[in-house]
Coordinates of C-alpha atoms and ligand atoms in Angstrom, one line a residue:
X121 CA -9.7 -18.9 -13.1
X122 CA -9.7 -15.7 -15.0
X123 CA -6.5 -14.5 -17.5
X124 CA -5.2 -11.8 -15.5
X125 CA -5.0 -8.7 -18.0
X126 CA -2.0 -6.7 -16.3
X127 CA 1.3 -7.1 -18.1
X128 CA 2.7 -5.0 -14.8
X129 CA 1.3 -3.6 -11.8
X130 CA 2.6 0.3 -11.3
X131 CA -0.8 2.2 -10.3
X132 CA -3.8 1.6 -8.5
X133 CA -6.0 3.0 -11.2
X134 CA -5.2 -0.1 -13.4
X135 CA -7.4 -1.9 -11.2
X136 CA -11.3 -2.1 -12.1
X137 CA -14.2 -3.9 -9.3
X138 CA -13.5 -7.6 -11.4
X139 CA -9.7 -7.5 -11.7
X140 CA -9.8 -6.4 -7.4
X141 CA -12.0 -9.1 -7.0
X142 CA -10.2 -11.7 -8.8
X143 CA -7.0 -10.6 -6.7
X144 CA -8.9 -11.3 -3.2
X145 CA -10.0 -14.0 -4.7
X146 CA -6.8 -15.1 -5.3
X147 CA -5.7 -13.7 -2.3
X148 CA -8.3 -16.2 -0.1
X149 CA -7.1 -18.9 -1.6
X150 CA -3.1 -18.3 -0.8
X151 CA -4.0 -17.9 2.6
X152 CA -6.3 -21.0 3.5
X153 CA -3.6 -22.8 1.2
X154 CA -0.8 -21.6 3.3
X155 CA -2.8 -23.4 6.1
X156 CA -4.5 -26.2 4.0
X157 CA -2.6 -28.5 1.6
X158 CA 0.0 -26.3 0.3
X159 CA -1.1 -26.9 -3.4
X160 CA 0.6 -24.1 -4.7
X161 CA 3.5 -24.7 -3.0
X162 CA 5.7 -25.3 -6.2
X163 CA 3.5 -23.6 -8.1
X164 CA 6.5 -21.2 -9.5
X165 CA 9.5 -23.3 -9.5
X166 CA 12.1 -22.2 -11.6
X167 CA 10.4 -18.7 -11.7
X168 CA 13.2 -15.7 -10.2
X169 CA 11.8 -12.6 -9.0
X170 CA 14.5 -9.7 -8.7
X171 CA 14.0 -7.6 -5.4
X172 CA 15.3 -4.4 -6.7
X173 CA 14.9 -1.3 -3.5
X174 CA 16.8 1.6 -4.0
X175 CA 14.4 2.4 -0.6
X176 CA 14.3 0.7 2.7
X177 CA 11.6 -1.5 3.2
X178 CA 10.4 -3.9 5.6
X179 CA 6.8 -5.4 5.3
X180 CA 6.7 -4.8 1.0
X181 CA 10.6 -6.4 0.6
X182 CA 9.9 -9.2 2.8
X183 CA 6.2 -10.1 2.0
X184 CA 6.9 -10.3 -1.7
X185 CA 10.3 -12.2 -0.9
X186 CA 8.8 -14.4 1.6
X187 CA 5.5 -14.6 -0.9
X188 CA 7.9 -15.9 -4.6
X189 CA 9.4 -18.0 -1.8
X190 CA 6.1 -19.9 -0.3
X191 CA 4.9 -20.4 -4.4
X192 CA 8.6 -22.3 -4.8
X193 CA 10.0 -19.5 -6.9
X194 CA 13.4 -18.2 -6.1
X195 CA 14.8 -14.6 -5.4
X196 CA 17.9 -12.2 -6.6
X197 CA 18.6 -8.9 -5.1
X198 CA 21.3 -6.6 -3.5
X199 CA 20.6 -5.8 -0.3
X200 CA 20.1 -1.9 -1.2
X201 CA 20.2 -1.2 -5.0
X202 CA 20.6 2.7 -4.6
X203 CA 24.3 1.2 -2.9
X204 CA 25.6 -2.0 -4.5
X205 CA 23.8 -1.6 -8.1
X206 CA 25.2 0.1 -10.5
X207 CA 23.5 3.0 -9.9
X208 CA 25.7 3.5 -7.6
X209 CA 28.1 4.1 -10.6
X210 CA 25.6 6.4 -12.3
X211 CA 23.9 3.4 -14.5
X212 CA 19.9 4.9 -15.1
X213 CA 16.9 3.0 -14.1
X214 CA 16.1 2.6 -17.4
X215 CA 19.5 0.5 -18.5
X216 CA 18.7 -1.2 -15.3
X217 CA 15.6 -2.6 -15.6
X218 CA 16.4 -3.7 -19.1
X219 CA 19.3 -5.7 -17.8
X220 CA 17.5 -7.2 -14.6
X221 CA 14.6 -8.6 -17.0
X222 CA 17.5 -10.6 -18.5
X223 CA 18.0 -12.2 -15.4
X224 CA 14.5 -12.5 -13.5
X225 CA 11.0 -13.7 -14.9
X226 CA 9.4 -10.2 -12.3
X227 CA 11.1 -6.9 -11.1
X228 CA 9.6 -6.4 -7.9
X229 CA 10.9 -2.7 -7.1
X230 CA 10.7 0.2 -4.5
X231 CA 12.8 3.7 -5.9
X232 CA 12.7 7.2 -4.1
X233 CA 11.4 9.1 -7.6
X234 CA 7.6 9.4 -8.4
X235 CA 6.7 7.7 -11.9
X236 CA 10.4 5.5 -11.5
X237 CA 8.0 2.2 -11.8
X238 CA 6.2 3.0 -14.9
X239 CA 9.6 4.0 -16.4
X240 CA 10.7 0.3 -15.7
X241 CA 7.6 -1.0 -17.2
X242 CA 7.9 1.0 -20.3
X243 CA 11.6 -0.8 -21.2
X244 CA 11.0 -3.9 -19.1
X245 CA 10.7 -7.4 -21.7
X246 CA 9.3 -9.0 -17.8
X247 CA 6.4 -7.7 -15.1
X248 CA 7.3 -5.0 -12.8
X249 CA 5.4 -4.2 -9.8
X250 CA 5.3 -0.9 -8.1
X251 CA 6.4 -1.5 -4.9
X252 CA 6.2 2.3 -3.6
X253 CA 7.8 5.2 -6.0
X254 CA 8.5 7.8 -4.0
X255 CA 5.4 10.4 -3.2
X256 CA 3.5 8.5 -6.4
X257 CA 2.2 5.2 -5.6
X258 CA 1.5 1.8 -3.8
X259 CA -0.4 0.0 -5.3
X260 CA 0.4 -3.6 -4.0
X261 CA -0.5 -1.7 -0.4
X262 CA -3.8 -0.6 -1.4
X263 CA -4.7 -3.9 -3.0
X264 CA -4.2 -5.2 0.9
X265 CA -5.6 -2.3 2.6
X266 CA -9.2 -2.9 0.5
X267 CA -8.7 -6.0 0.7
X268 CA -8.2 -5.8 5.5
X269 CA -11.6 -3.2 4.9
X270 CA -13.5 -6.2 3.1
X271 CA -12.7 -8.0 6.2
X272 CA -14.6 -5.6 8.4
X273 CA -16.9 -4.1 6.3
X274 CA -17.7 -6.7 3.2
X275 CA -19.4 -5.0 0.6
X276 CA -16.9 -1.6 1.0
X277 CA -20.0 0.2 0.1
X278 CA -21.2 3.2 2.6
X279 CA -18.0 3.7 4.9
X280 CA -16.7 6.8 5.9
X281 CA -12.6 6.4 6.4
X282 CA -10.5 9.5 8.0
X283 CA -7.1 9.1 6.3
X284 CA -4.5 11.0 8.7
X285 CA -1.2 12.6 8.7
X286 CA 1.4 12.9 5.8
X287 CA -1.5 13.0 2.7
X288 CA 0.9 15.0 0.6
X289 CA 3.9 12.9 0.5
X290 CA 2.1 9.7 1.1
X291 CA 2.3 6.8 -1.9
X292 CA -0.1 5.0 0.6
X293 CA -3.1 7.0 0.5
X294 CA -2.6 8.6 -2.7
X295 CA -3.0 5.0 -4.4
X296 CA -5.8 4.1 -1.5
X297 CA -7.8 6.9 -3.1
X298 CA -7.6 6.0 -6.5
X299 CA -9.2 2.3 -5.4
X300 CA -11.7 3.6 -3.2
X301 CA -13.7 5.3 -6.0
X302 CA -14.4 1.9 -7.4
X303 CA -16.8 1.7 -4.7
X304 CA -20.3 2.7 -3.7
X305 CA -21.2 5.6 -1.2
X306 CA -17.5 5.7 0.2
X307 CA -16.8 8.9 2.1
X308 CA -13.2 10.3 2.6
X309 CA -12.3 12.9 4.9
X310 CA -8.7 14.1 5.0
X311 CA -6.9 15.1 8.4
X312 CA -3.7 16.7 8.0
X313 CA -1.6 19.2 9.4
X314 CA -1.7 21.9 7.0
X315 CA 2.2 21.7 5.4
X316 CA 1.1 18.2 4.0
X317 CA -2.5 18.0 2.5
X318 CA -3.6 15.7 -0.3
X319 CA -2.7 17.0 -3.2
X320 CA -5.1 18.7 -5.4
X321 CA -4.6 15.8 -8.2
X322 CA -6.3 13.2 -6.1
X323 CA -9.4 16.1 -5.1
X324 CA -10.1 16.1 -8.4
X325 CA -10.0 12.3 -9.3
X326 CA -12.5 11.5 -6.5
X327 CA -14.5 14.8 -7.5
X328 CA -14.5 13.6 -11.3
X329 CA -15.3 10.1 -9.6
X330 CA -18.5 10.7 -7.3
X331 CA -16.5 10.1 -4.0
X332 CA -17.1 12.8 -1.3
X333 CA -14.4 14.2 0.7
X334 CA -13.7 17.0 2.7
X335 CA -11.3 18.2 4.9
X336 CA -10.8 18.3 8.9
X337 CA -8.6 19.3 11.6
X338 CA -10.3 17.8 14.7
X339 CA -9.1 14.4 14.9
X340 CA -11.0 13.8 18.3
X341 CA -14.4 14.6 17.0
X342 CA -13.5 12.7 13.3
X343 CA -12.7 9.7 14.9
X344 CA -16.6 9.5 16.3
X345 CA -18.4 9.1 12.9
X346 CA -15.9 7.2 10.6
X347 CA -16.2 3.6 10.2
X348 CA -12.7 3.7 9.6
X349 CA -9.3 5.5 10.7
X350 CA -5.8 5.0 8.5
X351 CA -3.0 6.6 10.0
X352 CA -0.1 7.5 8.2
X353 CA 3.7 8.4 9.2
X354 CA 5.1 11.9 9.0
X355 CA 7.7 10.8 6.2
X356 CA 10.6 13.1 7.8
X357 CA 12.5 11.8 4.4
X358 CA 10.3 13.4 2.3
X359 CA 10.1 16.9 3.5
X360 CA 12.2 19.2 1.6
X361 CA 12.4 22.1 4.9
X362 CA 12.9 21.3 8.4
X363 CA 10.9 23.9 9.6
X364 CA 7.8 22.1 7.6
X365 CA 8.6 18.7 9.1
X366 CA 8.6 20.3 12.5
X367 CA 5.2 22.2 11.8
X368 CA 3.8 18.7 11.0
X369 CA 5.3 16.0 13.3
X370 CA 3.5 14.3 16.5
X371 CA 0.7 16.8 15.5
X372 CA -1.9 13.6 15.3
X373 CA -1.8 11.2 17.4
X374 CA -4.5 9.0 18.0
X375 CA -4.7 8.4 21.5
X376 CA -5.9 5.6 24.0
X377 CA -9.0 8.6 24.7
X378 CA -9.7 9.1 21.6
X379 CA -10.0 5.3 20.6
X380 CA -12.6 4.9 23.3
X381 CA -14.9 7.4 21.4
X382 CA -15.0 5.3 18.2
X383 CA -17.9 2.7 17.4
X384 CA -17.3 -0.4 18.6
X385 CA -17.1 -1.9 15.0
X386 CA -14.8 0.9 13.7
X387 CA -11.3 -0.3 12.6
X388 CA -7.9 1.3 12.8
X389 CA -5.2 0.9 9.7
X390 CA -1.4 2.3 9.3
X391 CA 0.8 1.2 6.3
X392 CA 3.6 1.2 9.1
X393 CA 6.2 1.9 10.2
X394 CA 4.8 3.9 13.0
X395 CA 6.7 6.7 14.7
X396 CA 4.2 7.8 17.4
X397 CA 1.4 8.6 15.7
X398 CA -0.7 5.6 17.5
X399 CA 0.9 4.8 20.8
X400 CA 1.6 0.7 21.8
X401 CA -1.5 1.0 24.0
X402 CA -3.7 0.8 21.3
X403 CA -2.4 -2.3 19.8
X404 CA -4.6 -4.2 22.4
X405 CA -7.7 -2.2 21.0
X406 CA -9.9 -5.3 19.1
X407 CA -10.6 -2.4 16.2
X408 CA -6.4 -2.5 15.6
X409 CA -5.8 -4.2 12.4
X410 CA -2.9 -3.0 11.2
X411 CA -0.5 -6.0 12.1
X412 CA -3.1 -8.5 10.7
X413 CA -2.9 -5.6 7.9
X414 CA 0.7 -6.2 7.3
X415 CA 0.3 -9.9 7.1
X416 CA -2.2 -9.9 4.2
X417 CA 0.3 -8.2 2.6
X418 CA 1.8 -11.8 2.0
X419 CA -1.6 -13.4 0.9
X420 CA -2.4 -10.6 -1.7
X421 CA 1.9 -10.2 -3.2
X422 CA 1.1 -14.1 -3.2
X423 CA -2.0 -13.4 -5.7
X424 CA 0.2 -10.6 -7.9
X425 CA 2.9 -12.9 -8.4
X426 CA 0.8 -16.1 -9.2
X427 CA -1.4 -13.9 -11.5
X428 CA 1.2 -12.0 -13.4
X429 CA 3.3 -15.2 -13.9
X430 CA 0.7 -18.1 -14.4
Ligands
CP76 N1 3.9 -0.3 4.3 C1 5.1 -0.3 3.8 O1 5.3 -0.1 2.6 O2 6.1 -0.7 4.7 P1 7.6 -0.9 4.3 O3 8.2 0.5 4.0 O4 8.3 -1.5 5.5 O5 7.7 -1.8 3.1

């Protein structure tokens, strides 16, 4: 096994093609473990991750809880730091994360403000992972959502993938981006409505980067040629005006119809949670992956944690 050269994990661009292959790697061999002979089943005794989300969460929290848990490490946390930290008394991130890497050999944490994780990392003595930082980045989701496309398509190279909905405020395809350009002949093609486009910062990064992209509006006739659809959630949280939120919600939604127009080996991918953006008929559908999505979640945290604390 390779030394894994990440002292924390807070953007996606930190990843080159050997370290993301050495993660699903990794990654395959927590999950036929987890099935198999449970080797590394005690493999972090005595290690303590701190779960520190000053942001709800369900699939990251839990996967990386349940993940420290399954490698025989143990977990501390407050069931919402932006409540029953001391935050809450007007302690900064900063002093935080200084004092939690005290306590905890990892700071897994979540926080509402872009560029919050790589503050952490700067004062933290102990690994912390990004686990979503407001409108910045998700890394650890990316790592998972290649890592579901390798599933379908396994060299990556020469897809097309429609990323849909909230690309302006969404951590999820902003750090998606950034790890597509490690690959060959990828195409991107934005669908948004118009109050929440990608932001120019990641048009250029994928320009500078030899990934194509344009923009659509027609999801009907998109979903026909892409190998690949990734929904995303309006993030009602996020919007600063009502009125924009309004001009942008249930504007996409990818329909039983419109399924039944995409290639038969096409896949479709949401970060979830859904609102209504891809209705429960769908699930059915053989090219919906996002639960199995979700689960690798577990098998690649699994990898991170293993990795950054062998
Ligand atoms: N995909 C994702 O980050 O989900 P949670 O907000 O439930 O963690």
């Amino acid at each position: 096994m390779k030394t894994f050269p990440l002292n924390h994990v807070v953007e996606s661009q930190q990843f080159d093609r050997d370290l993301l292959e050495l993660v699903f790697q990794m990654a395959d061999q927590m999950k036929a473990d987890l099935f198999g002979e449970r080797k590394y089943a005690k493999y972090l005794e005595g290690k303590i991750m701190a779960s520190l989300f000053y942001e709800s969460s369900t699939r990251t929290r839990f996967s990386f809880e349940s993940a420290i848990l399954r490698l025989g490490g143990s977990v501390i946390t407050t069931e919402n730091a932006r409540e029953f930290s001391s935050a809450a008394k007007g302690e900064s991130l900063t002093d935080s994360t200084k004092i939690m890497a005290g306590y905890a050999d990892i700071i897994v944490m979540r926080h509402n403000e872009a560029g919050s994780a790589s503050r952490a990392a700067e004062v933290s003595s102990v690994p912390v992972i990004n686990a979503g930082d407001g409108a910045g980045q998700h890394p650890t989701q990316a790592l998972l959502d290649v890592y579901t496309i390798i599933d379908a398509f396994p060299d990556v190279n020469n897809i097309k993938i429609a990323m849909v909905g909230d690309l302006r405020y969404g951590r999820t395809v902003r750090s998606l981006s950034y790890l597509l350009t490690k690959y060959e002949n990828v195409e991107i093609i934005f669908v948004s409505p118009h109050v929440c486009k990608m932001e120019a910062d990641i048009k250029t990064y994928l320009e500078k980067n030899g990934t194509p992209w344009r923009e659509e509006q027609d999801l009907a006739l998109v979903a026909q040629e892409v190998d690949c659809i990734y929904m995303t959630r309006i993030q009602k949280e996020r919007f600063h005006s009502i009125k924009d939120y309004h001009a942008a919600a249930s504007k996409y939604i990818l329909t039983p119809d419109i399924v039944q127009t995409m290639k038969p080996n096409a896949i479709i991918m949401h970060p979830l949670p859904r609102v209504d953006e891809i209705p429960k008929e769908v699930d059915d559908d053989p090219r919906a992956r996002y639960f199995e999505q979700a689960k690798n979640g577990l098998y690649i945290r699994m990898a991170l944690l293993y990795l950054l604390l062998q």
